[in-house]
Amino acid sequence: MPMENAELTTEQVLSRDIPWETYMATKLITGTDFQLLRRYDKKAESYKAQLLDDDGRGYVRVFVTILHDVFKEETVEYVLALIDEMLTANPKRARLFHDNSLEDEDTYEPFLRLLWKGNWFIQEKSCKILSLIVSARPKVQNGVDANGDASGSKKKLTTIEDVLTGLVDWLCAQLKKPTHPTRGIPATINCLATLLKEPVIRSSFVRADGVKLLVPLITPASTQQSIQLLYETCLCVWLLSYYEPAIEYLATSRALPRLIEVVKGSTKEKVVRVVILTLRNLLSKGSFSILMVDLGVLQIVQSLKAQAWSDEDLLDALNQLEEGLKDNIKKLSSFDKYKQEVLLGHLDWSPMHKDPIFWRENINSFEENDFQILRVLITILDTSSDPRTLAVACYDLSQFIQCHSAGRIIVNDLKAKERVMKLLNHENAEVTKNALLCIQRLFLGAKYASFLQV
């Protein structure tokens, strides 16, 4: 993509002199348009604000007409800068683009087209302006979405569906391969933080597989620019945490561990606030509560509560998260805790491993999902290099053999014997001791091995 004019600022562009008379002479703008432009261009901000209060619709019509009919890059940049200046001063002016008097104007089309065809300055301004216009639209207007294909219109207009698809596609393309090396990602995230407030945008973004593109950006930050990017990225994740299909994506990614790393290392209140609000939303969803318990979120929350925060929403969210995590710890069955420990691949001598009641009450739970937990336990023998984890895994296999009526047959069928045998020569005495116990129970069976103790 072309990089010319990538470093232009709005102020630099607005310092140009545009030959509006020439455009009027060539009939690209009307005499009325020319009068409006001459009255507005190069004037003080307070005077422009008064003109927009008096006839904002007229100015929007002129700006959109020029973007439709004029293709000279310098002029396109200038008009985009005028609109950006107008909306930055008062974002509510975006509603002017949806005024009934403009229902025959295709107000979306030029910005959508310029997203893909302009240089970086044009793309960035088009994205920002389009995001504000989309967010400001009336949700239903005469039975159709604003600027949709209304029955009274004489020409085919760009529908909101066209706009959402094109805008989300462009935003995802920027996250994958930004047009501008340093400003592409921040500009994209900034627009998403505005757009994802709407359920329809969340749906489009999830369908476009955009959630996984956000996750790598959840990373601790140090500079002012990177902190702002991190904040807006976490804001996007928070907005997505209200949408079930997005939550499913977040659950299968590394979003949660990354959010926890951010909140542990951040001193910026607004970053901590948005992460804690996200965790509060996710707490009741799927397996997030178990993961939060295992990742030590309760201890982090209690540490954060001891700090001096001024934000009431943050303090409330910390209290709610603490209460919710404590409740979940009480509700978690011992097998849920065991299962999570095995799935994380890090085993330790927590009390349940040597608790006869745990094995007696939960032995049938090992049969769930075609002995999934047992299979993972056996895989750990191949994949782990941690002696404590290997020792506990061998012990748990021996307990399964001991307590399950068909334990010896099942473990043999899952080819565990060869893996345990290899560990008999392990350099760690704790590993060899428990590997030997497992082999003895495997060969002797439950009936004859019940006397074997660790």
Coordinates of C-alpha atoms in Angstrom, one line a residue:
M1 CA 0.0 0.0 0.0
P2 CA 1.3 3.5 -0.7
M3 CA 3.0 5.2 2.2
E4 CA 3.0 8.8 0.8
N5 CA 1.5 11.4 3.1
A6 CA 1.7 8.9 5.9
E7 CA 3.0 11.4 8.3
L8 CA 0.7 14.3 7.4
T9 CA -1.2 16.0 10.2
T10 CA -4.7 17.6 10.1
E11 CA -3.1 21.0 10.7
Q12 CA -0.7 20.6 7.8
V13 CA -3.5 19.6 5.4
L14 CA -5.7 22.4 6.6
S15 CA -3.0 25.0 5.8
R16 CA -3.5 24.3 2.1
D17 CA -5.4 26.7 -0.2
I18 CA -8.0 24.7 -2.2
P19 CA -9.2 26.4 -5.5
W20 CA -12.9 26.1 -4.8
E21 CA -13.6 28.6 -7.7
T22 CA -12.1 26.2 -10.2
Y23 CA -14.3 23.4 -8.9
M24 CA -17.3 25.6 -9.3
A25 CA -16.2 26.6 -12.8
T26 CA -15.9 23.0 -13.8
K27 CA -19.4 22.3 -12.2
L28 CA -18.0 19.8 -9.7
I29 CA -19.6 21.9 -7.0
T30 CA -22.6 24.2 -7.3
G31 CA -22.7 28.0 -6.7
T32 CA -24.5 27.3 -3.4
D33 CA -21.8 24.9 -2.4
F34 CA -19.1 27.4 -3.2
Q35 CA -20.8 30.1 -1.1
L36 CA -21.1 27.7 1.8
L37 CA -17.4 26.8 1.5
R38 CA -16.2 30.3 1.2
R39 CA -18.1 31.3 4.3
Y40 CA -16.7 28.4 6.3
D41 CA -13.1 27.7 5.0
K42 CA -10.2 29.3 6.9
K43 CA -12.5 30.8 9.6
A44 CA -12.2 30.8 13.4
E45 CA -13.4 27.7 15.2
S46 CA -16.1 29.6 17.0
Y47 CA -17.4 31.0 13.8
K48 CA -17.4 27.6 12.1
A49 CA -19.3 26.2 15.1
Q50 CA -22.0 28.8 14.7
L51 CA -22.3 28.0 11.0
L52 CA -22.6 24.3 11.8
D53 CA -25.3 25.0 14.4
D54 CA -27.2 27.0 11.8
D55 CA -26.8 24.7 8.8
G56 CA -24.8 21.6 9.7
R57 CA -26.9 19.5 7.2
G58 CA -25.9 21.8 4.3
Y59 CA -22.2 21.5 5.2
V60 CA -22.4 17.7 5.5
R61 CA -24.1 17.6 2.1
V62 CA -21.3 19.7 0.5
F63 CA -18.5 17.7 2.1
V64 CA -20.1 14.3 1.0
T65 CA -20.7 15.7 -2.5
I66 CA -17.1 16.7 -2.9
L67 CA -15.9 13.3 -1.7
H68 CA -18.2 11.6 -4.2
D69 CA -17.2 13.7 -7.2
V70 CA -13.6 15.0 -6.7
F71 CA -10.7 12.6 -6.8
K72 CA -7.7 14.9 -6.5
E73 CA -5.9 13.6 -3.5
E74 CA -5.0 16.9 -1.9
T75 CA -8.7 18.0 -2.0
V76 CA -9.9 14.7 -0.6
E77 CA -7.4 14.9 2.2
Y78 CA -8.6 18.5 2.9
V79 CA -12.3 17.7 3.1
L80 CA -11.6 14.7 5.3
A81 CA -9.5 17.0 7.6
L82 CA -12.4 19.5 7.7
I83 CA -14.8 16.7 8.7
D84 CA -12.3 15.3 11.3
E85 CA -11.9 18.8 12.8
M86 CA -15.7 19.2 12.9
L87 CA -16.3 15.9 14.7
T88 CA -13.3 16.2 17.0
A89 CA -14.6 19.5 18.3
N90 CA -18.1 17.9 18.8
P91 CA -18.6 14.1 18.2
K92 CA -22.4 14.6 18.4
R93 CA -22.2 16.3 15.0
A94 CA -21.9 12.8 13.5
R95 CA -25.7 12.7 13.8
L96 CA -25.9 15.3 11.0
F97 CA -25.0 12.6 8.5
H98 CA -28.3 10.9 9.3
D99 CA -30.5 13.9 9.0
N100 CA -33.8 13.2 7.1
S101 CA -32.9 15.9 4.5
L102 CA -29.9 13.7 3.4
E103 CA -31.9 10.4 3.0
D104 CA -31.1 10.4 -0.8
E105 CA -27.4 11.1 -0.2
D106 CA -25.1 8.0 0.1
T107 CA -23.2 9.4 3.1
Y108 CA -21.4 6.1 3.8
E109 CA -20.0 5.3 0.3
P110 CA -17.1 7.8 0.0
F111 CA -15.6 6.9 3.3
L112 CA -16.0 3.1 2.7
R113 CA -14.3 3.4 -0.7
L114 CA -11.5 5.6 0.6
L115 CA -10.7 3.0 3.3
W116 CA -9.2 0.7 0.7
K117 CA -8.0 3.2 -2.0
G118 CA -6.4 6.1 -0.2
N119 CA -3.0 6.7 1.3
W120 CA -2.6 6.3 5.1
F121 CA -3.8 9.8 6.0
I122 CA -7.0 9.2 3.9
Q123 CA -7.5 5.7 5.3
E124 CA -7.1 6.8 8.9
K125 CA -9.4 9.7 8.7
S126 CA -12.0 7.7 6.7
C127 CA -11.9 5.0 9.4
K128 CA -12.3 7.4 12.2
I129 CA -15.1 9.4 10.6
L130 CA -16.9 6.3 9.4
S131 CA -16.8 4.8 12.9
L132 CA -18.3 7.9 14.4
I133 CA -21.0 8.1 11.7
V134 CA -21.9 4.4 12.2
S135 CA -22.1 4.8 16.0
A136 CA -24.3 7.9 15.7
R137 CA -26.9 6.4 13.4
P138 CA -30.5 6.0 14.5
K139 CA -31.0 2.3 15.1
V140 CA -34.3 2.2 13.2
Q141 CA -35.6 4.8 10.8
N142 CA -39.0 4.3 9.0
G143 CA -38.7 0.5 9.3
V144 CA -35.1 0.3 8.0
D145 CA -31.7 0.9 9.5
A146 CA -30.6 4.5 8.9
N147 CA -29.1 5.1 5.5
G148 CA -30.4 1.7 4.4
D149 CA -32.2 0.9 1.2
A150 CA -35.3 2.8 2.0
S151 CA -38.3 2.3 -0.3
G152 CA -38.6 6.1 -1.0
S153 CA -35.1 6.4 -2.2
K154 CA -34.6 6.9 -6.0
K155 CA -31.1 5.3 -6.1
K156 CA -29.4 2.3 -4.5
L157 CA -27.7 3.4 -1.3
T158 CA -24.8 1.7 0.6
T159 CA -26.6 -0.3 3.3
I160 CA -25.4 -0.5 6.9
E161 CA -24.7 -4.2 6.3
D162 CA -22.3 -3.1 3.5
V163 CA -20.6 -0.6 5.8
L164 CA -20.2 -3.0 8.7
T165 CA -18.8 -5.7 6.5
G166 CA -16.4 -3.4 4.8
L167 CA -15.3 -1.6 8.0
V168 CA -14.8 -4.8 10.0
D169 CA -12.9 -6.4 7.1
W170 CA -10.6 -3.4 6.9
L171 CA -10.0 -3.3 10.6
C172 CA -9.1 -7.0 10.7
A173 CA -6.8 -6.5 7.7
Q174 CA -5.0 -3.8 9.6
L175 CA -4.6 -6.0 12.6
K176 CA -3.0 -8.7 10.4
K177 CA -0.9 -6.4 8.3
P178 CA -1.0 -2.7 9.2
T179 CA -0.7 -0.2 6.3
H180 CA 1.3 2.1 8.6
P181 CA 4.1 0.5 10.7
T182 CA 3.5 2.4 13.9
R183 CA 0.1 4.1 13.6
G184 CA -1.9 1.3 11.9
I185 CA -2.6 -0.8 14.9
P186 CA -3.3 2.0 17.4
A187 CA -5.7 3.7 14.9
T188 CA -7.5 0.3 14.4
I189 CA -7.9 -0.4 18.1
N190 CA -9.1 3.2 18.7
C191 CA -11.9 2.7 16.2
L192 CA -12.8 -0.8 17.5
A193 CA -13.0 0.7 21.0
T194 CA -15.8 2.9 19.7
L195 CA -17.5 0.4 17.4
L196 CA -17.6 -2.6 19.7
K197 CA -20.1 -0.8 22.0
E198 CA -22.7 -2.0 19.5
P199 CA -23.9 -5.7 19.5
V200 CA -24.1 -5.8 15.7
I201 CA -20.4 -4.8 15.4
R202 CA -19.4 -7.5 18.0
S203 CA -21.2 -10.1 15.9
S204 CA -19.5 -9.0 12.7
F205 CA -16.1 -8.9 14.4
V206 CA -16.4 -12.4 15.8
R207 CA -17.6 -13.8 12.4
A208 CA -14.5 -12.2 10.8
D209 CA -12.3 -14.1 13.3
G210 CA -11.2 -10.8 14.8
V211 CA -11.0 -11.9 18.5
K212 CA -7.8 -13.9 18.1
L213 CA -6.1 -10.9 16.5
L214 CA -6.7 -8.9 19.7
V215 CA -5.2 -11.4 22.1
P216 CA -1.5 -10.8 21.2
L217 CA -1.9 -7.1 21.9
I218 CA -2.8 -7.8 25.6
T219 CA 0.7 -7.4 26.9
P220 CA 2.3 -5.3 29.7
A221 CA 3.2 -1.8 28.5
S222 CA 5.6 0.9 29.7
T223 CA 5.5 4.0 27.4
Q224 CA 2.6 6.4 27.3
Q225 CA 1.7 5.3 23.7
S226 CA 1.8 1.6 24.5
I227 CA -0.2 2.1 27.7
Q228 CA -3.0 3.8 25.7
L229 CA -2.9 1.0 23.2
L230 CA -3.1 -1.6 25.9
Y231 CA -6.0 0.3 27.6
E232 CA -8.0 0.5 24.4
T233 CA -7.2 -3.2 23.6
C234 CA -8.5 -4.3 27.1
L235 CA -11.5 -2.0 26.5
C236 CA -12.3 -4.0 23.3
V237 CA -12.0 -7.3 25.3
W238 CA -14.3 -5.9 28.0
L239 CA -16.9 -5.0 25.4
L240 CA -16.6 -8.4 23.8
S241 CA -17.0 -10.0 27.3
Y242 CA -20.7 -9.1 27.0
Y243 CA -21.1 -11.3 23.9
E244 CA -21.4 -15.1 24.3
P245 CA -19.8 -16.1 20.9
A246 CA -16.8 -13.9 21.7
I247 CA -16.5 -15.4 25.2
E248 CA -16.1 -18.8 23.5
Y249 CA -13.1 -17.5 21.5
L250 CA -11.6 -15.9 24.6
A251 CA -11.9 -19.2 26.5
T252 CA -9.9 -21.1 23.9
S253 CA -7.1 -18.4 23.7
R254 CA -4.5 -17.2 26.1
A255 CA -6.6 -14.1 26.8
L256 CA -7.1 -14.8 30.6
P257 CA -3.4 -15.4 31.5
R258 CA -2.5 -12.3 29.5
L259 CA -5.1 -10.2 31.2
I260 CA -3.8 -11.4 34.6
E261 CA -0.2 -10.6 33.7
V262 CA -1.3 -7.1 32.7
V263 CA -3.2 -6.4 35.9
K264 CA -0.3 -7.7 38.0
G265 CA 2.2 -5.4 36.4
S266 CA 0.1 -2.2 35.7
T267 CA 0.0 0.9 37.9
K268 CA -2.4 2.8 35.6
E269 CA -5.8 2.9 37.3
K270 CA -7.8 2.9 34.0
V271 CA -6.0 -0.2 32.8
V272 CA -6.5 -2.1 36.1
R273 CA -10.2 -1.0 36.1
V274 CA -11.0 -2.3 32.6
V275 CA -9.2 -5.6 33.2
I276 CA -11.0 -6.2 36.6
L277 CA -14.3 -5.3 35.0
T278 CA -13.6 -7.9 32.3
L279 CA -12.6 -10.6 34.8
R280 CA -15.8 -9.9 36.7
N281 CA -17.9 -10.4 33.6
L282 CA -16.0 -13.7 32.7
L283 CA -16.2 -15.2 36.2
S284 CA -19.6 -16.8 35.7
K285 CA -18.8 -18.0 32.2
G286 CA -17.8 -21.6 31.3
S287 CA -14.5 -22.8 33.0
F288 CA -13.2 -19.2 33.6
S289 CA -13.9 -19.4 37.4
I290 CA -11.8 -22.6 37.8
L291 CA -9.0 -21.1 35.7
M292 CA -9.1 -17.9 37.8
V293 CA -8.8 -19.9 41.0
D294 CA -5.8 -21.8 39.6
L295 CA -4.1 -18.7 38.2
G296 CA -4.2 -17.1 41.6
V297 CA -6.6 -14.3 40.8
L298 CA -8.0 -14.2 44.3
Q299 CA -4.6 -13.3 45.8
I300 CA -4.1 -10.7 43.1
V301 CA -7.5 -9.1 43.9
Q302 CA -6.8 -9.0 47.6
S303 CA -3.4 -7.4 46.9
L304 CA -5.1 -4.8 44.7
K305 CA -7.7 -4.1 47.3
A306 CA -5.0 -3.1 49.7
Q307 CA -3.9 -0.3 47.3
A308 CA -5.4 3.3 47.3
W309 CA -7.8 3.5 44.3
S310 CA -10.0 6.5 43.7
D311 CA -12.4 4.8 41.2
E312 CA -15.6 3.6 42.8
D313 CA -16.4 1.3 39.9
L314 CA -13.0 -0.4 40.4
L315 CA -13.5 -0.8 44.1
D316 CA -17.0 -2.3 43.6
A317 CA -15.7 -4.7 40.9
L318 CA -12.8 -5.8 43.2
N319 CA -15.2 -6.6 46.0
Q320 CA -17.6 -8.5 43.6
L321 CA -14.7 -10.4 42.1
E322 CA -13.3 -11.4 45.5
E323 CA -16.8 -12.6 46.7
G324 CA -17.4 -14.5 43.5
L325 CA -14.0 -16.2 43.6
K326 CA -14.5 -17.2 47.3
D327 CA -17.9 -18.7 46.5
N328 CA -16.5 -20.6 43.5
I329 CA -13.7 -22.0 45.6
K330 CA -16.3 -23.3 48.1
K331 CA -18.5 -24.8 45.3
L332 CA -15.7 -26.5 43.3
S333 CA -15.8 -30.2 43.9
S334 CA -12.5 -31.8 44.8
F335 CA -12.5 -33.6 41.4
D336 CA -12.9 -30.3 39.5
K337 CA -9.8 -29.0 41.3
Y338 CA -8.0 -32.3 40.5
K339 CA -9.0 -32.2 36.9
Q340 CA -7.8 -28.6 36.5
E341 CA -4.5 -29.4 38.1
V342 CA -4.0 -32.3 35.7
L343 CA -5.0 -30.3 32.6
L344 CA -2.6 -27.5 33.5
G345 CA 0.2 -30.2 33.6
H346 CA 1.7 -29.1 37.0
L347 CA 1.1 -31.6 39.8
D348 CA 2.0 -31.3 43.5
W349 CA 1.3 -33.2 46.7
S350 CA -1.9 -31.4 47.5
P351 CA -3.9 -33.4 50.1
M352 CA -6.4 -35.0 47.7
H353 CA -3.7 -37.1 46.0
K354 CA -3.2 -39.2 49.2
D355 CA -6.8 -38.9 50.5
P356 CA -8.5 -42.3 50.4
I357 CA -11.9 -40.6 50.5
F358 CA -11.1 -38.6 47.4
W359 CA -10.3 -41.7 45.4
R360 CA -13.2 -43.7 46.7
E361 CA -15.8 -40.9 45.9
N362 CA -14.4 -39.8 42.6
I363 CA -13.0 -43.0 41.0
N364 CA -15.9 -43.2 38.5
S365 CA -15.4 -39.6 37.4
F366 CA -12.1 -40.7 35.8
E367 CA -14.3 -42.5 33.2
E368 CA -15.7 -39.2 31.8
N369 CA -15.0 -38.2 28.2
D370 CA -13.4 -41.6 27.5
F371 CA -11.0 -41.5 30.4
Q372 CA -9.7 -38.0 29.3
I373 CA -8.0 -37.2 32.7
L374 CA -6.3 -40.6 32.8
R375 CA -5.0 -40.1 29.3
V376 CA -3.6 -36.7 30.1
L377 CA -2.0 -38.1 33.2
I378 CA -0.2 -40.7 31.1
T379 CA 0.8 -38.1 28.6
I380 CA 2.4 -36.0 31.4
L381 CA 4.8 -38.9 31.9
D382 CA 6.2 -38.3 28.4
T383 CA 6.0 -34.5 28.3
S384 CA 6.9 -33.2 31.8
S385 CA 10.5 -32.6 33.0
D386 CA 9.4 -31.6 36.5
P387 CA 10.3 -34.4 39.0
R388 CA 7.5 -33.5 41.4
T389 CA 4.9 -33.7 38.6
L390 CA 6.3 -37.0 37.4
A391 CA 6.3 -38.5 40.9
V392 CA 2.7 -37.4 41.6
A393 CA 1.5 -38.7 38.2
C394 CA 3.0 -42.1 38.9
Y395 CA 1.4 -42.2 42.3
D396 CA -2.0 -41.2 40.9
L397 CA -1.9 -43.9 38.3
S398 CA -1.1 -46.4 41.0
Q399 CA -4.1 -45.1 43.0
F400 CA -6.4 -45.5 39.9
I401 CA -5.2 -49.1 39.5
Q402 CA -5.8 -49.7 43.2
C403 CA -9.3 -48.1 43.4
H404 CA -10.9 -48.9 40.0
S405 CA -12.3 -52.4 39.5
A406 CA -10.8 -52.5 36.0
G407 CA -7.9 -50.1 36.7
R408 CA -5.1 -52.5 35.8
I409 CA -6.7 -53.5 32.4
I410 CA -7.5 -49.8 31.5
V411 CA -4.0 -48.5 32.3
N412 CA -2.5 -51.4 30.3
D413 CA -4.8 -50.7 27.4
L414 CA -3.7 -47.0 27.4
K415 CA 0.0 -48.1 27.1
A416 CA 1.1 -46.6 30.3
K417 CA 3.3 -49.5 31.4
E418 CA 6.2 -48.7 29.0
R419 CA 6.2 -45.0 30.0
V420 CA 6.3 -45.8 33.8
M421 CA 9.0 -48.4 33.2
K422 CA 11.3 -45.7 31.7
L423 CA 11.0 -43.7 34.9
L424 CA 12.4 -46.5 37.1
N425 CA 15.9 -45.2 36.1
H426 CA 15.1 -41.5 36.7
E427 CA 17.8 -39.6 38.6
N428 CA 15.2 -38.3 41.1
A429 CA 14.5 -40.7 44.0
E430 CA 10.9 -39.5 44.5
V431 CA 10.2 -40.3 40.8
T432 CA 11.7 -43.8 40.9
K433 CA 9.9 -44.6 44.2
N434 CA 6.5 -43.8 42.8
A435 CA 7.2 -45.4 39.4
L436 CA 8.1 -48.6 41.2
L437 CA 4.8 -48.5 43.3
C438 CA 2.9 -48.0 40.1
I439 CA 4.6 -50.9 38.3
Q440 CA 4.1 -53.2 41.3
R441 CA 0.3 -52.4 41.4
L442 CA 0.2 -52.8 37.6
F443 CA 1.7 -56.3 37.8
L444 CA 0.0 -57.5 40.9
G445 CA -3.4 -55.9 40.5
A446 CA -5.6 -54.3 43.2
K447 CA -6.4 -57.5 45.1
Y448 CA -2.7 -58.4 45.8
A449 CA -1.2 -54.9 45.9
S450 CA -3.4 -53.3 48.6
F451 CA -0.6 -53.9 51.1
L452 CA 1.9 -51.8 49.2
Q453 CA 2.2 -48.3 50.7
V454 CA 4.4 -45.3 49.9

